[in-house]
């Protein structure tokens, strides 16, 4: 009888034009997986430690201490078992954003295949940044491509470090983030949220609570990698990264040409000091060009090794005793 009713319910949904649920789903009741993303030094590890009691090492603004994906110790909040997923920071001195996004994408693919969907993503951004450079703008754009239009309503942009600047300065920067088409305005128009984090446990909990009632949704990158079987570099996020790399390659090439012209002019005027300085700058620009071209090549190979490691981490992390799983990581 129960089976017949279930079949009838399914038929009724099809008759009414309601599409069947797609994609794997093993998300347990009252369990919430939330990913934390952002630039190096934006406060990701500190945010996670406040909530979970973990001891993830906080980074400075140059090098990220989180070199791999980490599952923090789970914690209870409003009847939910919350698992926070820490990610490497963007704008890192040691790793390119392209490499970091690829690592995150590989994890998200494995996470989706395990049958667990994210309740949401929290993207932390320093309000202290007096100007948003090209790296941050590109990261915002790639992040939106990674999420896709539907899942953006399950994302929160949380600004940090409000105590480091005057209220007037912070509010001006917040307004720019909210209203500028190059920053967060497109995401906010699709349902994303912009909030303030005041570096207290209560503030962090209030941000998490905004996500606990969400219906977990697959991200665009998960749909593309798993359901459509696309290689990473052909996904919307991957193509956006490729565009950014190509723009950088062209910029470096033009800079090298311009420097060569300046060197020629300095040689004509016999300005030895200028020649030395320009040659150093040209050498550095050539090295940057070589590095950027290498990034472009590294986008194409798959991430078989990361997939295997991620699957093992998820299997170990998700099966840990309630509220007592050890933080783990993978590169």
Short mmCIF file of C-alpha atoms in Angstrom, two decimals, residues 147-316:
data_model
loop_
_atom_site.label_atom_id
_atom_site.label_comp_id
_atom_site.label_asym_id
_atom_site.label_seq_id
_atom_site.Cartn_x
_atom_site.Cartn_y
_atom_site.Cartn_z
CA UNK A 147 28.08 28.76 -7.71
CA UNK A 148 25.72 29.47 -10.60
CA UNK A 149 22.55 31.52 -10.47
CA UNK A 150 20.37 29.11 -8.47
CA UNK A 151 22.85 28.40 -5.66
CA UNK A 152 23.81 32.05 -5.12
CA UNK A 153 20.81 32.46 -2.83
CA UNK A 154 22.57 30.01 -0.51
CA UNK A 155 25.71 32.16 -0.32
CA UNK A 156 26.73 34.89 2.12
CA UNK A 157 29.43 37.50 1.61
CA UNK A 158 30.61 38.43 5.11
CA UNK A 159 32.86 41.45 5.58
CA UNK A 160 35.46 41.19 8.34
CA UNK A 161 37.79 43.45 10.36
CA UNK A 162 35.30 46.25 11.01
CA UNK A 163 37.30 47.20 14.10
CA UNK A 164 40.35 48.08 11.96
CA UNK A 165 38.83 51.07 10.12
CA UNK A 166 36.50 53.94 10.95
CA UNK A 167 32.76 53.28 10.57
CA UNK A 168 32.58 55.90 7.81
CA UNK A 169 35.35 54.24 5.78
CA UNK A 170 33.88 50.77 6.26
CA UNK A 171 30.38 51.85 5.26
CA UNK A 172 31.71 53.54 2.12
CA UNK A 173 33.49 50.32 1.10
CA UNK A 174 30.44 48.23 1.95
CA UNK A 175 28.28 50.47 -0.24
CA UNK A 176 30.75 50.07 -3.10
CA UNK A 177 30.65 46.28 -2.76
CA UNK A 178 26.85 46.34 -2.75
CA UNK A 179 26.25 48.73 -5.65
CA UNK A 180 29.15 48.20 -8.08
CA UNK A 181 28.49 45.88 -11.03
CA UNK A 182 32.13 44.73 -10.95
CA UNK A 183 31.89 43.56 -7.36
CA UNK A 184 28.92 41.97 -5.56
CA UNK A 185 25.89 43.66 -7.11
CA UNK A 186 25.24 40.87 -9.69
CA UNK A 187 25.39 38.17 -6.98
CA UNK A 188 23.18 40.13 -4.58
CA UNK A 189 20.59 40.60 -7.33
CA UNK A 190 20.46 36.80 -7.66
CA UNK A 191 19.77 36.28 -3.96
CA UNK A 192 23.18 36.30 -2.27
CA UNK A 193 23.49 38.15 1.04
CA UNK A 194 26.01 40.73 2.28
CA UNK A 195 26.49 40.83 6.07
CA UNK A 196 28.98 42.09 8.64
CA UNK A 197 31.06 39.81 10.87
CA UNK A 198 32.27 41.43 14.09
CA UNK A 199 34.76 38.72 15.11
CA UNK A 200 32.67 37.31 17.97
CA UNK A 201 31.17 33.87 18.38
CA UNK A 202 27.69 35.39 18.50
CA UNK A 203 28.28 37.21 15.22
CA UNK A 204 29.60 34.04 13.56
CA UNK A 205 26.65 32.00 14.84
CA UNK A 206 24.15 34.52 13.48
CA UNK A 207 25.74 34.17 10.03
CA UNK A 208 25.60 30.36 10.20
CA UNK A 209 21.94 30.50 11.26
CA UNK A 210 21.07 32.26 8.02
CA UNK A 211 22.11 29.10 6.15
CA UNK A 212 20.70 26.35 8.37
CA UNK A 213 17.18 26.67 6.98
CA UNK A 214 18.34 26.48 3.37
CA UNK A 215 17.42 23.70 0.99
CA UNK A 216 20.82 22.28 -0.01
CA UNK A 217 21.45 22.92 -3.70
CA UNK A 218 24.11 21.69 -6.13
CA UNK A 219 26.53 24.33 -7.36
CA UNK A 220 26.94 24.99 -11.06
CA UNK A 221 30.47 23.56 -10.98
CA UNK A 222 29.15 20.32 -9.42
CA UNK A 223 26.44 19.98 -12.08
CA UNK A 224 28.98 20.60 -14.84
CA UNK A 225 31.63 18.21 -13.50
CA UNK A 226 29.36 15.38 -12.32
CA UNK A 227 26.12 15.52 -14.30
CA UNK A 228 27.53 16.85 -17.59
CA UNK A 229 31.00 15.28 -17.28
CA UNK A 230 32.84 18.43 -18.33
CA UNK A 231 36.59 18.81 -17.78
CA UNK A 232 37.32 21.62 -15.32
CA UNK A 233 38.76 24.02 -17.91
CA UNK A 234 35.51 23.90 -19.96
CA UNK A 235 33.21 24.75 -17.04
CA UNK A 236 31.94 28.32 -16.64
CA UNK A 237 34.35 28.90 -13.74
CA UNK A 238 37.23 27.29 -15.62
CA UNK A 239 36.59 29.40 -18.71
CA UNK A 240 36.48 32.56 -16.59
CA UNK A 241 39.85 31.62 -15.07
CA UNK A 242 41.22 30.97 -18.57
CA UNK A 243 40.05 34.41 -19.70
CA UNK A 244 41.80 36.01 -16.75
CA UNK A 245 45.02 34.13 -17.45
CA UNK A 246 44.94 35.07 -21.14
CA UNK A 247 44.44 38.74 -20.26
CA UNK A 248 47.43 38.52 -17.92
CA UNK A 249 49.57 36.84 -20.60
CA UNK A 250 48.76 39.65 -23.03
CA UNK A 251 49.49 42.31 -20.41
CA UNK A 252 52.89 40.79 -19.56
CA UNK A 253 53.77 40.51 -23.26
CA UNK A 254 52.90 44.18 -23.87
CA UNK A 255 54.87 45.23 -20.79
CA UNK A 256 57.93 43.35 -22.04
CA UNK A 257 57.70 45.10 -25.43
CA UNK A 258 57.34 48.49 -23.76
CA UNK A 259 60.31 47.81 -21.50
CA UNK A 260 62.41 46.76 -24.48
CA UNK A 261 61.62 50.07 -26.16
CA UNK A 262 62.59 51.96 -23.00
CA UNK A 263 65.85 50.01 -22.77
CA UNK A 264 66.65 50.90 -26.38
CA UNK A 265 65.99 54.57 -25.67
CA UNK A 266 68.14 54.47 -22.51
CA UNK A 267 70.96 52.87 -24.48
CA UNK A 268 70.69 55.63 -27.07
CA UNK A 269 71.02 58.26 -24.32
CA UNK A 270 73.64 56.16 -22.51
CA UNK A 271 71.67 56.19 -19.24
CA UNK A 272 73.40 53.23 -17.58
CA UNK A 273 71.39 53.38 -14.35
CA UNK A 274 68.08 53.34 -16.22
CA UNK A 275 69.29 50.46 -18.39
CA UNK A 276 70.10 48.33 -15.32
CA UNK A 277 66.77 49.10 -13.63
CA UNK A 278 64.75 48.43 -16.78
CA UNK A 279 66.54 45.13 -17.43
CA UNK A 280 65.74 43.97 -13.89
CA UNK A 281 62.08 44.88 -14.41
CA UNK A 282 62.04 43.17 -17.79
CA UNK A 283 63.56 40.00 -16.29
CA UNK A 284 60.89 39.96 -13.56
CA UNK A 285 58.11 40.49 -16.11
CA UNK A 286 59.43 37.65 -18.28
CA UNK A 287 59.43 35.38 -15.21
CA UNK A 288 55.84 36.41 -14.47
CA UNK A 289 54.87 35.66 -18.08
CA UNK A 290 56.46 32.21 -17.88
CA UNK A 291 54.61 31.50 -14.62
CA UNK A 292 51.28 32.64 -16.07
CA UNK A 293 51.70 30.46 -19.15
CA UNK A 294 52.40 27.51 -16.86
CA UNK A 295 49.15 28.27 -15.01
CA UNK A 296 47.28 28.07 -18.30
CA UNK A 297 48.74 24.62 -19.02
CA UNK A 298 47.93 23.40 -15.51
CA UNK A 299 44.22 24.13 -15.98
CA UNK A 300 43.83 21.37 -18.56
CA UNK A 301 44.94 18.15 -16.74
CA UNK A 302 42.29 16.44 -14.65
CA UNK A 303 42.51 16.07 -10.88
CA UNK A 304 42.45 12.31 -10.47
CA UNK A 305 44.75 12.34 -7.45
CA UNK A 306 42.74 15.03 -5.68
CA UNK A 307 39.50 13.14 -6.37
CA UNK A 308 40.82 9.99 -4.73
CA UNK A 309 42.17 11.84 -1.70
CA UNK A 310 38.98 13.88 -1.33
CA UNK A 311 36.83 10.76 -1.39
CA UNK A 312 38.91 9.23 1.41
CA UNK A 313 38.73 12.42 3.48
CA UNK A 314 34.97 12.70 3.09
CA UNK A 315 34.46 9.05 3.98
CA UNK A 316 36.56 9.48 7.13
#
